[in-house]
PDB file of C-alpha atoms and ligand atoms in Angstrom:
ATOM      1  CA  THR A   1      39.216 -26.583  26.690  1.00 55.00           C
ATOM      2  CA  PRO A   2      36.758 -28.211  24.299  1.00 56.00           C
ATOM      3  CA  HIS A   3      34.071 -25.520  24.548  1.00 65.00           C
ATOM      4  CA  ASP A   4      36.101 -22.348  24.695  1.00 93.00           C
ATOM      5  CA  LEU A   5      33.904 -20.544  22.127  1.00 98.00           C
ATOM      6  CA  ASP A   6      30.617 -21.280  23.939  1.00 96.00           C
ATOM      7  CA  ASP A   7      29.628 -17.604  24.060  1.00 96.00           C
ATOM      8  CA  ASP A   8      30.714 -16.718  20.538  1.00 98.00           C
ATOM      9  CA  VAL A   9      29.047 -16.348  17.173  1.00 98.00           C
ATOM     10  CA  ALA A  10      31.187 -16.935  14.076  1.00 99.00           C
ATOM     11  CA  LEU A  11      30.558 -16.333  10.387  1.00 99.00           C
ATOM     12  CA  VAL A  12      32.582 -18.263   7.806  1.00 99.00           C
ATOM     13  CA  THR A  13      32.528 -17.280   4.123  1.00 99.00           C
ATOM     14  CA  GLY A  14      33.228 -19.934   1.518  1.00 98.00           C
ATOM     15  CA  ALA A  15      31.918 -22.601   3.902  1.00 99.00           C
ATOM     16  CA  SER A  16      30.597 -24.888   1.151  1.00 98.00           C
ATOM     17  CA  SER A  17      33.913 -26.716   0.734  1.00 98.00           C
ATOM     18  CA  GLY A  18      37.551 -27.042   1.700  1.00 98.00           C
ATOM     19  CA  ILE A  19      39.040 -24.857   4.423  1.00 99.00           C
ATOM     20  CA  GLY A  20      35.807 -22.934   5.079  1.00 99.00           C
ATOM     21  CA  ARG A  21      33.790 -26.090   5.629  1.00 98.00           C
ATOM     22  CA  ALA A  22      36.406 -27.559   8.001  1.00 99.00           C
ATOM     23  CA  THR A  23      36.683 -24.251   9.862  1.00 99.00           C
ATOM     24  CA  ALA A  24      32.919 -24.029  10.388  1.00 99.00           C
ATOM     25  CA  LYS A  25      32.896 -27.549  11.838  1.00 98.00           C
ATOM     26  CA  THR A  26      35.904 -26.879  14.067  1.00 98.00           C
ATOM     27  CA  LEU A  27      34.508 -23.611  15.454  1.00 98.00           C
ATOM     28  CA  ALA A  28      31.130 -25.295  16.062  1.00 98.00           C
ATOM     29  CA  ASP A  29      32.982 -28.097  17.840  1.00 98.00           C
ATOM     30  CA  ALA A  30      34.589 -25.478  20.069  1.00 97.00           C
ATOM     31  CA  GLY A  31      31.131 -24.233  21.013  1.00 97.00           C
ATOM     32  CA  ALA A  32      30.529 -21.311  18.645  1.00 98.00           C
ATOM     33  CA  ALA A  33      27.224 -20.752  16.881  1.00 98.00           C
ATOM     34  CA  VAL A  34      28.257 -20.585  13.222  1.00 99.00           C
ATOM     35  CA  ALA A  35      26.773 -18.867  10.178  1.00 99.00           C
ATOM     36  CA  VAL A  36      27.917 -20.817   7.121  1.00 99.00           C
ATOM     37  CA  THR A  37      27.821 -18.857   3.893  1.00 98.00           C
ATOM     38  CA  ALA A  38      28.642 -19.437   0.212  1.00 99.00           C
ATOM     39  CA  ARG A  39      26.830 -19.470  -3.130  1.00 98.00           C
ATOM     40  CA  ARG A  40      26.003 -23.206  -3.180  1.00 98.00           C
ATOM     41  CA  THR A  41      22.921 -23.354  -0.970  1.00 98.00           C
ATOM     42  CA  ASP A  42      22.600 -27.156  -1.017  1.00 98.00           C
ATOM     43  CA  ARG A  43      26.112 -27.583   0.362  1.00 98.00           C
ATOM     44  CA  ILE A  44      25.817 -25.049   3.181  1.00 98.00           C
ATOM     45  CA  GLU A  45      22.383 -26.318   4.183  1.00 98.00           C
ATOM     46  CA  ALA A  46      23.762 -29.862   4.390  1.00 98.00           C
ATOM     47  CA  LEU A  47      26.684 -28.572   6.462  1.00 99.00           C
ATOM     48  CA  ALA A  48      24.393 -26.680   8.835  1.00 98.00           C
ATOM     49  CA  GLU A  49      22.335 -29.847   9.309  1.00 98.00           C
ATOM     50  CA  GLU A  50      25.481 -31.871   9.949  1.00 98.00           C
ATOM     51  CA  ILE A  51      26.655 -29.394  12.596  1.00 98.00           C
ATOM     52  CA  GLU A  52      23.233 -29.360  14.246  1.00 98.00           C
ATOM     53  CA  SER A  53      23.053 -33.171  14.235  1.00 98.00           C
ATOM     54  CA  GLU A  54      26.366 -33.200  16.109  1.00 97.00           C
ATOM     55  CA  GLY A  55      24.894 -30.937  18.779  1.00 97.00           C
ATOM     56  CA  GLY A  56      26.144 -27.594  17.445  1.00 98.00           C
ATOM     57  CA  GLU A  57      24.304 -24.484  16.308  1.00 98.00           C
ATOM     58  CA  ALA A  58      24.499 -23.388  12.676  1.00 98.00           C
ATOM     59  CA  LEU A  59      22.694 -21.154  10.208  1.00 98.00           C
ATOM     60  CA  ALA A  60      23.098 -21.441   6.427  1.00 99.00           C
ATOM     61  CA  ILE A  61      22.980 -18.139   4.533  1.00 99.00           C
ATOM     62  CA  THR A  62      23.387 -18.100   0.775  1.00 98.00           C
ATOM     63  CA  ALA A  63      25.677 -15.227  -0.141  1.00 98.00           C
ATOM     64  CA  ASP A  64      27.922 -14.216  -3.018  1.00 99.00           C
ATOM     65  CA  VAL A  65      30.652 -12.039  -1.496  1.00 98.00           C
ATOM     66  CA  THR A  66      30.912 -10.028  -4.728  1.00 98.00           C
ATOM     67  CA  GLU A  67      27.340  -8.764  -4.156  1.00 98.00           C
ATOM     68  CA  THR A  68      27.253  -5.920  -1.631  1.00 97.00           C
ATOM     69  CA  ASP A  69      23.614  -6.660  -0.727  1.00 98.00           C
ATOM     70  CA  ASP A  70      24.463 -10.302   0.026  1.00 98.00           C
ATOM     71  CA  VAL A  71      27.390  -9.272   2.209  1.00 98.00           C
ATOM     72  CA  GLU A  72      25.265  -6.843   4.215  1.00 98.00           C
ATOM     73  CA  ARG A  73      22.410  -9.311   4.534  1.00 98.00           C
ATOM     74  CA  MET A  74      24.616 -12.209   5.705  1.00 98.00           C
ATOM     75  CA  ILE A  75      26.033 -10.100   8.514  1.00 98.00           C
ATOM     76  CA  GLU A  76      22.683  -8.621   9.516  1.00 98.00           C
ATOM     77  CA  ARG A  77      21.001 -12.045   9.535  1.00 98.00           C
ATOM     78  CA  THR A  78      23.827 -13.529  11.608  1.00 98.00           C
ATOM     79  CA  ARG A  79      23.415 -10.803  14.217  1.00 98.00           C
ATOM     80  CA  GLU A  80      19.631 -11.114  14.237  1.00 98.00           C
ATOM     81  CA  GLU A  81      19.307 -14.899  14.152  1.00 98.00           C
ATOM     82  CA  LEU A  82      22.393 -16.013  16.103  1.00 98.00           C
ATOM     83  CA  GLY A  83      22.483 -13.047  18.471  1.00 98.00           C
ATOM     84  CA  GLY A  84      25.741 -11.344  17.552  1.00 98.00           C
ATOM     85  CA  LEU A  85      28.965 -11.613  15.588  1.00 98.00           C
ATOM     86  CA  ASP A  86      32.272 -12.197  17.350  1.00 98.00           C
ATOM     87  CA  ILE A  87      34.408 -13.970  14.756  1.00 98.00           C
ATOM     88  CA  LEU A  88      34.409 -13.257  11.019  1.00 99.00           C
ATOM     89  CA  VAL A  89      36.422 -15.708   8.907  1.00 99.00           C
ATOM     90  CA  ASN A  90      36.960 -14.204   5.457  1.00 99.00           C
ATOM     91  CA  ASN A  91      37.798 -17.406   3.635  1.00 99.00           C
ATOM     92  CA  ALA A  92      35.945 -17.301   0.275  1.00 99.00           C
ATOM     93  CA  GLY A  93      38.467 -17.312  -2.539  1.00 98.00           C
ATOM     94  CA  VAL A  94      39.218 -18.340  -6.096  1.00 98.00           C
ATOM     95  CA  MET A  95      42.581 -19.123  -7.706  1.00 98.00           C
ATOM     96  CA  LEU A  96      42.261 -18.625 -11.457  1.00 98.00           C
ATOM     97  CA  LEU A  97      45.952 -18.989 -12.322  1.00 98.00           C
ATOM     98  CA  ALA A  98      47.440 -18.164 -15.711  1.00 98.00           C
ATOM     99  CA  PRO A  99      50.568 -16.444 -16.978  1.00 98.00           C
ATOM    100  CA  VAL A 100      49.868 -12.777 -17.686  1.00 98.00           C
ATOM    101  CA  ILE A 101      50.158 -13.277 -21.432  1.00 98.00           C
ATOM    102  CA  ARG A 102      47.252 -15.739 -21.404  1.00 97.00           C
ATOM    103  CA  ALA A 103      45.295 -14.264 -18.491  1.00 98.00           C
ATOM    104  CA  ASP A 104      41.606 -13.562 -19.005  1.00 98.00           C
ATOM    105  CA  LEU A 105      40.639 -10.111 -17.729  1.00 98.00           C
ATOM    106  CA  ASP A 106      37.375 -11.475 -16.336  1.00 98.00           C
ATOM    107  CA  ASP A 107      39.350 -14.010 -14.268  1.00 98.00           C
ATOM    108  CA  LEU A 108      41.619 -11.277 -12.914  1.00 98.00           C
ATOM    109  CA  GLN A 109      38.551  -9.198 -12.034  1.00 98.00           C
ATOM    110  CA  GLN A 110      36.843 -12.164 -10.363  1.00 98.00           C
ATOM    111  CA  MET A 111      39.876 -12.821  -8.148  1.00 98.00           C
ATOM    112  CA  LEU A 112      39.952  -9.168  -7.103  1.00 98.00           C
ATOM    113  CA  ASP A 113      36.201  -9.155  -6.462  1.00 98.00           C
ATOM    114  CA  VAL A 114      36.090 -12.359  -4.383  1.00 98.00           C
ATOM    115  CA  ASN A 115      39.497 -12.553  -2.680  1.00 98.00           C
ATOM    116  CA  LEU A 116      39.981  -8.876  -1.927  1.00 98.00           C
ATOM    117  CA  MET A 117      36.859  -6.737  -2.384  1.00 98.00           C
ATOM    118  CA  GLY A 118      34.561  -9.372  -0.834  1.00 98.00           C
ATOM    119  CA  LEU A 119      36.856  -9.637   2.190  1.00 99.00           C
ATOM    120  CA  MET A 120      37.075  -5.853   2.571  1.00 98.00           C
ATOM    121  CA  ALA A 121      33.294  -5.421   2.212  1.00 98.00           C
ATOM    122  CA  ALA A 122      32.511  -8.080   4.835  1.00 99.00           C
ATOM    123  CA  THR A 123      35.073  -6.552   7.182  1.00 99.00           C
ATOM    124  CA  ARG A 124      33.641  -3.066   6.636  1.00 98.00           C
ATOM    125  CA  LYS A 125      30.159  -4.315   7.462  1.00 98.00           C
ATOM    126  CA  ALA A 126      31.179  -6.390  10.505  1.00 98.00           C
ATOM    127  CA  LEU A 127      33.501  -3.878  12.146  1.00 98.00           C
ATOM    128  CA  PRO A 128      31.122  -1.276  13.677  1.00 98.00           C
ATOM    129  CA  GLY A 129      29.366  -3.896  15.821  1.00 98.00           C
ATOM    130  CA  MET A 130      32.699  -5.325  16.978  1.00 98.00           C
ATOM    131  CA  LEU A 131      34.000  -1.888  17.929  1.00 98.00           C
ATOM    132  CA  GLU A 132      30.779  -1.224  19.811  1.00 98.00           C
ATOM    133  CA  GLN A 133      31.196  -4.371  21.903  1.00 97.00           C
ATOM    134  CA  ASP A 134      34.957  -3.749  22.379  1.00 96.00           C
ATOM    135  CA  SER A 135      35.801  -7.213  21.108  1.00 97.00           C
ATOM    136  CA  GLY A 136      35.782  -9.258  17.957  1.00 98.00           C
ATOM    137  CA  HIS A 137      38.091 -11.191  15.696  1.00 98.00           C
ATOM    138  CA  ILE A 138      38.608 -10.865  11.970  1.00 98.00           C
ATOM    139  CA  VAL A 139      40.428 -13.832  10.436  1.00 99.00           C
ATOM    140  CA  ASN A 140      41.557 -13.284   6.869  1.00 99.00           C
ATOM    141  CA  ILE A 141      42.671 -16.220   4.745  1.00 99.00           C
ATOM    142  CA  SER A 142      45.678 -15.204   2.701  1.00 99.00           C
ATOM    143  CA  SER A 143      48.241 -17.666   1.342  1.00 98.00           C
ATOM    144  CA  VAL A 144      51.915 -18.390   0.926  1.00 98.00           C
ATOM    145  CA  ALA A 145      51.150 -16.460  -2.282  1.00 98.00           C
ATOM    146  CA  GLY A 146      50.500 -13.435  -0.054  1.00 98.00           C
ATOM    147  CA  ARG A 147      54.171 -13.396   0.915  1.00 97.00           C
ATOM    148  CA  ARG A 148      55.904 -14.263  -2.316  1.00 96.00           C
ATOM    149  CA  ALA A 149      54.823 -14.227  -5.947  1.00 98.00           C
ATOM    150  CA  ASN A 150      55.477 -17.146  -8.274  1.00 96.00           C
ATOM    151  CA  GLU A 151      55.107 -17.256 -12.037  1.00 96.00           C
ATOM    152  CA  ALA A 152      51.577 -17.673 -13.377  1.00 97.00           C
ATOM    153  CA  SER A 153      50.245 -16.363 -10.055  1.00 97.00           C
ATOM    154  CA  GLY A 154      50.408 -12.615 -10.565  1.00 98.00           C
ATOM    155  CA  GLY A 155      46.717 -11.852 -10.290  1.00 98.00           C
ATOM    156  CA  TYR A 156      46.153 -14.297  -7.427  1.00 98.00           C
ATOM    157  CA  SER A 157      49.232 -13.116  -5.540  1.00 98.00           C
ATOM    158  CA  ALA A 158      48.185  -9.489  -6.020  1.00 98.00           C
ATOM    159  CA  THR A 159      44.926 -10.243  -4.222  1.00 99.00           C
ATOM    160  CA  LYS A 160      46.677 -12.097  -1.378  1.00 99.00           C
ATOM    161  CA  PHE A 161      49.377  -9.428  -0.937  1.00 99.00           C
ATOM    162  CA  GLY A 162      46.388  -7.069  -0.801  1.00 99.00           C
ATOM    163  CA  VAL A 163      44.772  -9.170   1.932  1.00 99.00           C
ATOM    164  CA  ASN A 164      47.961  -8.958   3.999  1.00 99.00           C
ATOM    165  CA  ALA A 165      48.247  -5.188   3.556  1.00 98.00           C
ATOM    166  CA  PHE A 166      44.582  -4.568   4.365  1.00 99.00           C
ATOM    167  CA  SER A 167      44.814  -6.801   7.441  1.00 99.00           C
ATOM    168  CA  GLU A 168      47.940  -5.143   8.837  1.00 98.00           C
ATOM    169  CA  SER A 169      46.440  -1.683   8.374  1.00 98.00           C
ATOM    170  CA  LEU A 170      43.228  -2.820  10.087  1.00 98.00           C
ATOM    171  CA  ARG A 171      45.246  -4.367  12.928  1.00 98.00           C
ATOM    172  CA  LYS A 172      46.852  -0.994  13.633  1.00 98.00           C
ATOM    173  CA  GLU A 173      43.478   0.789  13.453  1.00 98.00           C
ATOM    174  CA  THR A 174      41.822  -1.594  15.906  1.00 98.00           C
ATOM    175  CA  ALA A 175      44.724  -2.319  18.272  1.00 96.00           C
ATOM    176  CA  ASP A 176      43.255  -0.119  21.029  1.00 96.00           C
ATOM    177  CA  SER A 177      39.705  -1.425  20.646  1.00 96.00           C
ATOM    178  CA  GLY A 178      39.916  -5.077  21.687  1.00 96.00           C
ATOM    179  CA  VAL A 179      39.279  -6.189  18.115  1.00 98.00           C
ATOM    180  CA  ARG A 180      41.878  -8.658  16.832  1.00 98.00           C
ATOM    181  CA  VAL A 181      42.998  -9.346  13.285  1.00 98.00           C
ATOM    182  CA  THR A 182      44.684 -12.560  12.156  1.00 98.00           C
ATOM    183  CA  VAL A 183      46.118 -13.460   8.761  1.00 99.00           C
ATOM    184  CA  ILE A 184      46.329 -17.171   7.917  1.00 99.00           C
ATOM    185  CA  GLU A 185      48.731 -18.175   5.136  1.00 99.00           C
ATOM    186  CA  PRO A 186      48.248 -21.775   4.056  1.00 98.00           C
ATOM    187  CA  GLY A 187      50.573 -23.689   1.795  1.00 98.00           C
ATOM    188  CA  ALA A 188      49.097 -26.436  -0.400  1.00 97.00           C
ATOM    189  CA  VAL A 189      45.836 -27.800   1.014  1.00 98.00           C
ATOM    190  CA  ASP A 190      43.728 -30.624  -0.441  1.00 97.00           C
ATOM    191  CA  THR A 191      40.575 -28.715  -1.536  1.00 98.00           C
ATOM    192  CA  GLU A 192      38.598 -27.826  -4.676  1.00 97.00           C
ATOM    193  CA  LEU A 193      40.630 -24.645  -5.192  1.00 97.00           C
ATOM    194  CA  GLY A 194      42.881 -25.994  -7.985  1.00 93.00           C
ATOM    195  CA  GLN A 195      39.969 -27.474  -9.927  1.00 93.00           C
ATOM    196  CA  HIS A 196      39.013 -24.078 -11.354  1.00 95.00           C
ATOM    197  CA  ILE A 197      42.422 -23.145 -12.793  1.00 96.00           C
ATOM    198  CA  PRO A 198      41.589 -22.028 -16.344  1.00 96.00           C
ATOM    199  CA  ASP A 199      45.056 -22.532 -17.894  1.00 95.00           C
ATOM    200  CA  GLU A 200      45.720 -26.178 -18.777  1.00 96.00           C
ATOM    201  CA  GLN A 201      49.510 -25.951 -18.561  1.00 96.00           C
ATOM    202  CA  VAL A 202      49.378 -24.307 -15.153  1.00 96.00           C
ATOM    203  CA  MET A 203      46.748 -26.783 -13.968  1.00 96.00           C
ATOM    204  CA  GLU A 204      49.016 -29.705 -14.966  1.00 95.00           C
ATOM    205  CA  ARG A 205      52.078 -28.150 -13.367  1.00 94.00           C
ATOM    206  CA  MET A 206      50.203 -27.569 -10.122  1.00 93.00           C
ATOM    207  CA  ALA A 207      48.837 -31.124 -10.135  1.00 92.00           C
ATOM    208  CA  GLU A 208      52.372 -32.524 -10.549  1.00 93.00           C
ATOM    209  CA  MET A 209      53.736 -30.313  -7.781  1.00 90.00           C
ATOM    210  CA  VAL A 210      51.011 -31.427  -5.404  1.00 91.00           C
ATOM    211  CA  GLN A 211      51.517 -35.120  -6.272  1.00 91.00           C
ATOM    212  CA  ASP A 212      55.076 -34.980  -4.952  1.00 89.00           C
ATOM    213  CA  MET A 213      53.912 -33.614  -1.606  1.00 95.00           C
ATOM    214  CA  THR A 214      51.938 -34.754   1.388  1.00 97.00           C
ATOM    215  CA  VAL A 215      49.586 -31.792   1.213  1.00 97.00           C
ATOM    216  CA  LEU A 216      47.721 -30.351   4.182  1.00 98.00           C
ATOM    217  CA  GLN A 217      44.138 -31.298   4.946  1.00 98.00           C
ATOM    218  CA  PRO A 218      41.531 -28.532   5.456  1.00 98.00           C
ATOM    219  CA  GLU A 219      41.337 -29.537   9.139  1.00 98.00           C
ATOM    220  CA  ASP A 220      45.004 -28.560   9.580  1.00 98.00           C
ATOM    221  CA  ILE A 221      44.174 -24.966   8.674  1.00 99.00           C
ATOM    222  CA  ALA A 222      40.971 -25.052  10.736  1.00 98.00           C
ATOM    223  CA  ALA A 223      43.134 -26.013  13.728  1.00 98.00           C
ATOM    224  CA  ALA A 224      45.376 -22.980  13.138  1.00 98.00           C
ATOM    225  CA  ILE A 225      42.292 -20.746  13.025  1.00 98.00           C
ATOM    226  CA  ARG A 226      40.959 -22.313  16.196  1.00 98.00           C
ATOM    227  CA  TYR A 227      44.293 -21.624  17.900  1.00 98.00           C
ATOM    228  CA  ALA A 228      44.196 -17.965  16.870  1.00 98.00           C
ATOM    229  CA  VAL A 229      40.610 -17.318  18.006  1.00 98.00           C
ATOM    230  CA  THR A 230      40.852 -19.104  21.367  1.00 97.00           C
ATOM    231  CA  GLN A 231      43.763 -17.144  22.840  1.00 97.00           C
ATOM    232  CA  PRO A 232      43.137 -14.903  25.851  1.00 96.00           C
ATOM    233  CA  PRO A 233      42.133 -11.301  24.955  1.00 95.00           C
ATOM    234  CA  ARG A 234      45.663  -9.958  25.484  1.00 96.00           C
ATOM    235  CA  VAL A 235      47.083 -12.282  22.810  1.00 97.00           C
ATOM    236  CA  SER A 236      46.793 -11.259  19.161  1.00 97.00           C
ATOM    237  CA  VAL A 237      48.032 -13.903  16.736  1.00 98.00           C
ATOM    238  CA  ASN A 238      48.850 -11.598  13.841  1.00 98.00           C
ATOM    239  CA  GLU A 239      50.019 -14.066  11.215  1.00 98.00           C
ATOM    240  CA  LEU A 240      50.252 -17.848  10.789  1.00 98.00           C
ATOM    241  CA  LEU A 241      52.153 -19.384   7.849  1.00 98.00           C
ATOM    242  CA  VAL A 242      51.362 -23.104   7.657  1.00 98.00           C
ATOM    243  CA  ARG A 243      52.955 -25.233   4.929  1.00 98.00           C
ATOM    244  CA  PRO A 244      53.076 -28.960   4.281  1.00 98.00           C
ATOM    245  CA  THR A 245      56.342 -30.146   5.803  1.00 98.00           C
ATOM    246  CA  ASP A 246      57.658 -31.178   2.392  1.00 96.00           C
ATOM    247  CA  GLN A 247      56.596 -28.041   0.494  1.00 95.00           C
ATOM    248  CA  GLN A 248      59.586 -26.079  -0.868  1.00 90.00           C
TER     249      GLN A 248
HETATM  250  P1  LIG B   1      37.640 -24.336  -2.225  1.00 76.79           P
HETATM  251  O1  LIG B   1      37.539 -24.105  -3.676  1.00 76.79           O
HETATM  252  O2  LIG B   1      37.413 -25.707  -1.689  1.00 76.79           O
HETATM  253  O3  LIG B   1      36.699 -23.326  -1.438  1.00 76.79           O
HETATM  254  C1  LIG B   1      36.487 -22.009  -1.866  1.00 76.79           C
HETATM  255  C2  LIG B   1      35.216 -21.491  -1.234  1.00 76.79           C
HETATM  256  O4  LIG B   1      35.010 -20.133  -1.662  1.00 76.79           O
HETATM  257  C3  LIG B   1      33.987 -22.286  -1.627  1.00 76.79           C
HETATM  258  O5  LIG B   1      33.223 -22.540  -0.473  1.00 76.79           O
HETATM  259  C4  LIG B   1      33.238 -21.359  -2.562  1.00 76.79           C
HETATM  260  O6  LIG B   1      31.834 -21.543  -2.397  1.00 76.79           O
HETATM  261  C5  LIG B   1      33.658 -19.997  -2.034  1.00 76.79           C
HETATM  262  N1  LIG B   1      33.469 -18.941  -3.021  1.00 76.79           N
HETATM  263  C6  LIG B   1      34.019 -18.797  -4.240  1.00 76.79           C
HETATM  264  N2  LIG B   1      33.534 -17.708  -4.862  1.00 76.79           N
HETATM  265  C7  LIG B   1      32.647 -17.143  -4.008  1.00 76.79           C
HETATM  266  C8  LIG B   1      31.801 -16.006  -4.066  1.00 76.79           C
HETATM  267  N3  LIG B   1      31.753 -15.213  -5.147  1.00 76.79           N
HETATM  268  N4  LIG B   1      31.013 -15.730  -2.995  1.00 76.79           N
HETATM  269  C9  LIG B   1      31.030 -16.527  -1.905  1.00 76.79           C
HETATM  270  N5  LIG B   1      31.799 -17.614  -1.792  1.00 76.79           N
HETATM  271  C10 LIG B   1      32.598 -17.911  -2.840  1.00 76.79           C
HETATM  272  O7  LIG B   1      39.108 -23.833  -1.824  1.00 76.79           O
HETATM  273  P2  LIG B   1      39.880 -23.635  -0.431  1.00 76.79           P
HETATM  274  O8  LIG B   1      39.129 -24.170   0.694  1.00 76.79           O
HETATM  275  O9  LIG B   1      41.247 -24.095  -0.666  1.00 76.79           O
HETATM  276  O10 LIG B   1      39.932 -22.041  -0.359  1.00 76.79           O
HETATM  277  C11 LIG B   1      39.615 -21.293   0.789  1.00 76.79           C
HETATM  278  C12 LIG B   1      40.603 -20.132   0.931  1.00 76.79           C
HETATM  279  O11 LIG B   1      41.900 -20.659   1.188  1.00 76.79           O
HETATM  280  C13 LIG B   1      40.748 -19.258  -0.320  1.00 76.79           C
HETATM  281  O12 LIG B   1      40.772 -17.905   0.064  1.00 76.79           O
HETATM  282  C14 LIG B   1      42.086 -19.688  -0.886  1.00 76.79           C
HETATM  283  O13 LIG B   1      42.682 -18.662  -1.638  1.00 76.79           O
HETATM  284  C15 LIG B   1      42.847 -19.997   0.381  1.00 76.79           C
HETATM  285  N6  LIG B   1      44.037 -20.845   0.209  1.00 76.79           N
HETATM  286  C16 LIG B   1      43.932 -22.140  -0.221  1.00 76.79           C
HETATM  287  C17 LIG B   1      45.071 -22.899  -0.416  1.00 76.79           C
HETATM  288  C18 LIG B   1      45.010 -24.301  -0.938  1.00 76.79           C
HETATM  289  O14 LIG B   1      46.064 -24.876  -1.251  1.00 76.79           O
HETATM  290  N7  LIG B   1      43.863 -24.920  -1.050  1.00 76.79           N
HETATM  291  C19 LIG B   1      46.413 -22.362  -0.140  1.00 76.79           C
HETATM  292  C20 LIG B   1      46.404 -21.007   0.330  1.00 76.79           C
HETATM  293  C21 LIG B   1      45.256 -20.295   0.492  1.00 76.79           C
HETATM  294  P3  LIG B   1      30.714 -21.417  -3.565  1.00 76.79           P
HETATM  295  O15 LIG B   1      31.356 -21.836  -4.844  1.00 76.79           O
HETATM  296  O16 LIG B   1      29.634 -22.334  -3.088  1.00 76.79           O
HETATM  297  O17 LIG B   1      30.296 -19.979  -3.522  1.00 76.79           O
END
């Protein structure tokens, strides 16, 4: 049904572009009140206004997921200002690809801090309230790179394999509590993600690979997330791997 999340509050990290932005809009469309968070305040404020102008409810909260205070504040403010937290979409991520021999240690650290530590910190902060209400849904955005490692992706893949491991462990811990955990593993999606690749050779190779494909749109992944979070309570969608049809 079109409004199956009418009673739910969602928080989406990395909502200023790409998959996070599309997910926030899709969940709002389904009736959820949505906290949209990222570092770029102008973008999330514009998104919140857009959602509100389409009849939805949204709250923009500036937050860097590598800052513990920001993570705590975004979850507290969501609970206080939107009245709860039922769905946490840990989507914020960076993909700073380079072969190990040319990898910058700061880039490797940043990927760990955003893709893995940020996701674990937000989950840690959101979980007690979900356990208390005997329901909740944590959606973690992994990647095809969370299932198999390619060259020049070691650091990125390490974070996404980490996301999968953390999520599966959490799923077991919360199985008896009504809290659900879903891992989403997108293939190539048309977003800003590839624009920050620091290594020129890798950037070019990725651009060529993507040119030969009909890549996914952010809305395609948002639809997968919507599917996972709108199932009846007995159904736990553990893992969704969604590739472009013509991706190898
Ligand atoms: P985008 O670059 O379009 O979006 C990334 C988002 O993460 C932005 O909103 C950005 O917001 C946010 N972000 C980055 N660093 C931080 C930070 N320190 N704190 C808070 N937010 C941060 O890329 P995608 O939409 O593609 O990426 C979303 C997720 O999807 C990522 O986890 C990515 O790994 C995953 N993914 C993407 C694929 C693809 O092909 N595009 C394939 C598989 C997985 P801001 O800069 O404003 O903080």
